[in-house]
Amino acid sequence: MKSDTSTSAVPLKGLGGPLRSSEPARALPAVTPAVHLLEEASDLLVVHLDFPAALETCERAWQSLTEEPSSGTVLEVKCSLCVVGIQALAEMNRWREVLPWVLQYYQVPEKLPPRVLELCILLYSKMREPGAVLDVADAWLQDPDNQGLPEYGSLAELHLLRVLLPSGRLSEAEELAAGSSALSEEQRVGVLQAIQAARKRQRVQETLNSQEPQKLSQEGSFSRKLLSLLMLLRRLWGSAVSHLLSQPFRKGLLAALILCLLVLRFDPAPSSLPFLYQLAQLLRRIQKATLSRLYPLALQD
């Protein structure tokens, strides 16, 4: 997963950089170490592409903030550290660790910053495991404190389209779309259209799934009938061959062949042709008698 320099660089603005003469001095003695570590982690991620070091630096910065009282600046630094850490884990193909790693710092899903929740939804959706973030997103959206945030509408729409619909939870998606006042009318119409399209695909898939066993059953029945017919033909052929090559028939055939050779040896003239014709008739009668014993009903028809 490629690094997004914009997400890691934006939170750094105004947190600890050099001040211009026109700006008032800001006293940030408590968060200055964390800000420096955030800048270092950002450089390791974007410039040096040292993802393990970037993650480790973010964790050190978090440890330095554990005892600090909550303030706007502290919350912004924590969010920025999470963004850098999420990108570092994704770059190392450790994206399954993102949600546990984030929750170890925020403890409960309801306290996740909107930006962090958005990244988690996008990441797990892209990796085709939206169900992993389902419970976290549900808890965040149901929290009354979060429903007044300006980002609530966009996150609700993202949750509907990227988590609920791919997970097949169409009823929950309809309830959220109908009951959320944070969605604009345009967003609501788009979401409901997506839900209807998903229902159509679901019905088509269910129809195909129901037809598949019947088709397999028909194919299996045809295969069994064909196999039975082939086995019957094999037995009939084997029986016919065994009778045709039986001892009496072979002896008669050998005697007829010897007799033909004797006739041709002593009487090669055309006068021997009637005798050969009679011999051929005799062989046909022998063959017919043999077959009549094998298949009496067939010959009667």
mmCIF file of N, CA and C in Angstrom, residues 82 98-118 120-121 132-147 149 152 155 159:
data_model
loop_
_atom_site.group_PDB
_atom_site.id
_atom_site.type_symbol
_atom_site.label_atom_id
_atom_site.label_comp_id
_atom_site.label_asym_id
_atom_site.label_seq_id
_atom_site.Cartn_x
_atom_site.Cartn_y
_atom_site.Cartn_z
ATOM 1 N N CYS A 82 -1.951 8.371 15.056
ATOM 2 C CA CYS A 82 -2.693 7.206 14.566
ATOM 3 C C CYS A 82 -2.656 7.127 13.041
ATOM 4 N N VAL A 98 -4.271 -3.110 12.383
ATOM 5 C CA VAL A 98 -4.578 -1.685 12.496
ATOM 6 C C VAL A 98 -5.628 -1.428 13.568
ATOM 7 N N LEU A 99 -6.751 -2.146 13.502
ATOM 8 C CA LEU A 99 -7.829 -1.874 14.444
ATOM 9 C C LEU A 99 -7.423 -2.175 15.892
ATOM 10 N N PRO A 100 -6.825 -3.328 16.182
ATOM 11 C CA PRO A 100 -6.365 -3.540 17.571
ATOM 12 C C PRO A 100 -5.328 -2.511 18.012
ATOM 13 N N TRP A 101 -4.460 -2.107 17.105
ATOM 14 C CA TRP A 101 -3.425 -1.132 17.469
ATOM 15 C C TRP A 101 -4.041 0.215 17.836
ATOM 16 N N VAL A 102 -5.045 0.627 17.081
ATOM 17 C CA VAL A 102 -5.699 1.901 17.363
ATOM 18 C C VAL A 102 -6.499 1.826 18.661
ATOM 19 N N LEU A 103 -7.226 0.721 18.853
ATOM 20 C CA LEU A 103 -8.090 0.613 20.031
ATOM 21 C C LEU A 103 -7.300 0.484 21.333
ATOM 22 N N GLN A 104 -6.053 0.055 21.241
ATOM 23 C CA GLN A 104 -5.270 -0.022 22.479
ATOM 24 C C GLN A 104 -4.987 1.360 23.057
ATOM 25 N N TYR A 105 -5.105 2.382 22.228
ATOM 26 C CA TYR A 105 -4.877 3.746 22.703
ATOM 27 C C TYR A 105 -6.186 4.462 23.032
ATOM 28 N N TYR A 106 -7.242 4.225 22.233
ATOM 29 C CA TYR A 106 -8.506 4.911 22.476
ATOM 30 C C TYR A 106 -9.471 4.084 23.333
ATOM 31 N N GLN A 107 -9.153 2.843 23.600
ATOM 32 C CA GLN A 107 -9.898 1.973 24.512
ATOM 33 C C GLN A 107 -11.263 1.555 23.963
ATOM 34 N N VAL A 108 -12.105 2.501 23.575
ATOM 35 C CA VAL A 108 -13.463 2.181 23.109
ATOM 36 C C VAL A 108 -13.655 2.768 21.712
ATOM 37 N N PRO A 109 -14.454 2.119 20.856
ATOM 38 C CA PRO A 109 -14.649 2.621 19.485
ATOM 39 C C PRO A 109 -15.288 4.003 19.432
ATOM 40 N N GLU A 110 -16.163 4.311 20.409
ATOM 41 C CA GLU A 110 -16.874 5.585 20.373
ATOM 42 C C GLU A 110 -15.930 6.778 20.451
ATOM 43 N N LYS A 111 -14.715 6.587 20.960
ATOM 44 C CA LYS A 111 -13.782 7.690 21.139
ATOM 45 C C LYS A 111 -12.837 7.878 19.949
ATOM 46 N N LEU A 112 -12.959 7.059 18.940
ATOM 47 C CA LEU A 112 -12.073 7.203 17.778
ATOM 48 C C LEU A 112 -12.340 8.524 17.063
ATOM 49 N N PRO A 113 -11.295 9.232 16.647
ATOM 50 C CA PRO A 113 -11.504 10.435 15.832
ATOM 51 C C PRO A 113 -12.124 10.065 14.489
ATOM 52 N N PRO A 114 -12.941 10.924 13.918
ATOM 53 C CA PRO A 114 -13.577 10.607 12.622
ATOM 54 C C PRO A 114 -12.564 10.254 11.531
ATOM 55 N N ARG A 115 -11.433 10.961 11.516
ATOM 56 C CA ARG A 115 -10.416 10.687 10.487
ATOM 57 C C ARG A 115 -9.855 9.274 10.634
ATOM 58 N N VAL A 116 -9.634 8.850 11.870
ATOM 59 C CA VAL A 116 -9.083 7.514 12.108
ATOM 60 C C VAL A 116 -10.096 6.449 11.718
ATOM 61 N N LEU A 117 -11.366 6.647 12.094
ATOM 62 C CA LEU A 117 -12.400 5.675 11.714
ATOM 63 C C LEU A 117 -12.548 5.599 10.198
ATOM 64 N N GLU A 118 -12.471 6.737 9.540
ATOM 65 C CA GLU A 118 -12.569 6.751 8.076
ATOM 66 C C GLU A 118 -11.441 5.933 7.443
ATOM 67 N N CYS A 120 -9.779 3.479 8.795
ATOM 68 C CA CYS A 120 -9.996 2.061 9.093
ATOM 69 C C CYS A 120 -11.035 1.459 8.149
ATOM 70 N N ILE A 121 -12.131 2.179 7.921
ATOM 71 C CA ILE A 121 -13.173 1.683 7.014
ATOM 72 C C ILE A 121 -12.629 1.529 5.605
ATOM 73 N N ALA A 132 -14.666 -6.788 9.492
ATOM 74 C CA ALA A 132 -13.772 -6.601 10.638
ATOM 75 C C ALA A 132 -14.018 -5.284 11.348
ATOM 76 N N VAL A 133 -14.500 -4.285 10.618
ATOM 77 C CA VAL A 133 -14.714 -2.963 11.210
ATOM 78 C C VAL A 133 -16.196 -2.701 11.470
ATOM 79 N N LEU A 134 -17.043 -3.698 11.261
ATOM 80 C CA LEU A 134 -18.497 -3.512 11.368
ATOM 81 C C LEU A 134 -18.919 -3.074 12.767
ATOM 82 N N ASP A 135 -18.506 -3.824 13.782
ATOM 83 C CA ASP A 135 -18.934 -3.506 15.152
ATOM 84 C C ASP A 135 -18.391 -2.160 15.618
ATOM 85 N N VAL A 136 -17.163 -1.860 15.241
ATOM 86 C CA VAL A 136 -16.559 -0.583 15.647
ATOM 87 C C VAL A 136 -17.319 0.590 15.032
ATOM 88 N N ALA A 137 -17.632 0.490 13.749
ATOM 89 C CA ALA A 137 -18.353 1.578 13.086
ATOM 90 C C ALA A 137 -19.774 1.713 13.629
ATOM 91 N N ASP A 138 -20.447 0.588 13.884
ATOM 92 C CA ASP A 138 -21.795 0.649 14.464
ATOM 93 C C ASP A 138 -21.783 1.359 15.816
ATOM 94 N N ALA A 139 -20.829 0.982 16.667
ATOM 95 C CA ALA A 139 -20.752 1.603 17.991
ATOM 96 C C ALA A 139 -20.485 3.103 17.880
ATOM 97 N N TRP A 140 -19.624 3.476 16.959
ATOM 98 C CA TRP A 140 -19.293 4.900 16.801
ATOM 99 C C TRP A 140 -20.516 5.685 16.312
ATOM 100 N N LEU A 141 -21.238 5.133 15.347
ATOM 101 C CA LEU A 141 -22.390 5.849 14.782
ATOM 102 C C LEU A 141 -23.552 5.939 15.763
ATOM 103 N N GLN A 142 -23.690 4.988 16.652
ATOM 104 C CA GLN A 142 -24.798 4.995 17.611
ATOM 105 C C GLN A 142 -24.528 5.869 18.824
ATOM 106 N N ASP A 143 -23.302 6.331 18.986
ATOM 107 C CA ASP A 143 -22.975 7.162 20.138
ATOM 108 C C ASP A 143 -23.581 8.559 19.963
ATOM 109 N N PRO A 144 -24.370 9.032 20.928
ATOM 110 C CA PRO A 144 -25.015 10.361 20.776
ATOM 111 C C PRO A 144 -24.016 11.505 20.629
ATOM 112 N N ASP A 145 -22.868 11.403 21.278
ATOM 113 C CA ASP A 145 -21.878 12.482 21.184
ATOM 114 C C ASP A 145 -21.317 12.616 19.776
ATOM 115 N N ASN A 146 -21.243 11.523 19.045
ATOM 116 C CA ASN A 146 -20.695 11.565 17.686
ATOM 117 C C ASN A 146 -21.715 12.040 16.657
ATOM 118 N N GLN A 147 -23.012 11.909 16.966
ATOM 119 C CA GLN A 147 -24.033 12.241 15.980
ATOM 120 C C GLN A 147 -24.125 13.735 15.706
ATOM 121 N N LEU A 149 -21.365 15.581 15.290
ATOM 122 C CA LEU A 149 -20.144 15.995 14.609
ATOM 123 C C LEU A 149 -20.419 16.278 13.134
ATOM 124 N N TYR A 152 -20.233 13.274 10.725
ATOM 125 C CA TYR A 152 -21.103 12.117 10.960
ATOM 126 C C TYR A 152 -21.802 11.663 9.668
ATOM 127 N N LEU A 155 -19.442 9.822 7.292
ATOM 128 C CA LEU A 155 -19.054 8.519 7.839
ATOM 129 C C LEU A 155 -20.209 7.538 7.800
ATOM 130 N N HIS A 159 -20.023 4.098 5.818
ATOM 131 C CA HIS A 159 -20.339 2.841 6.498
ATOM 132 C C HIS A 159 -21.396 2.046 5.728
#
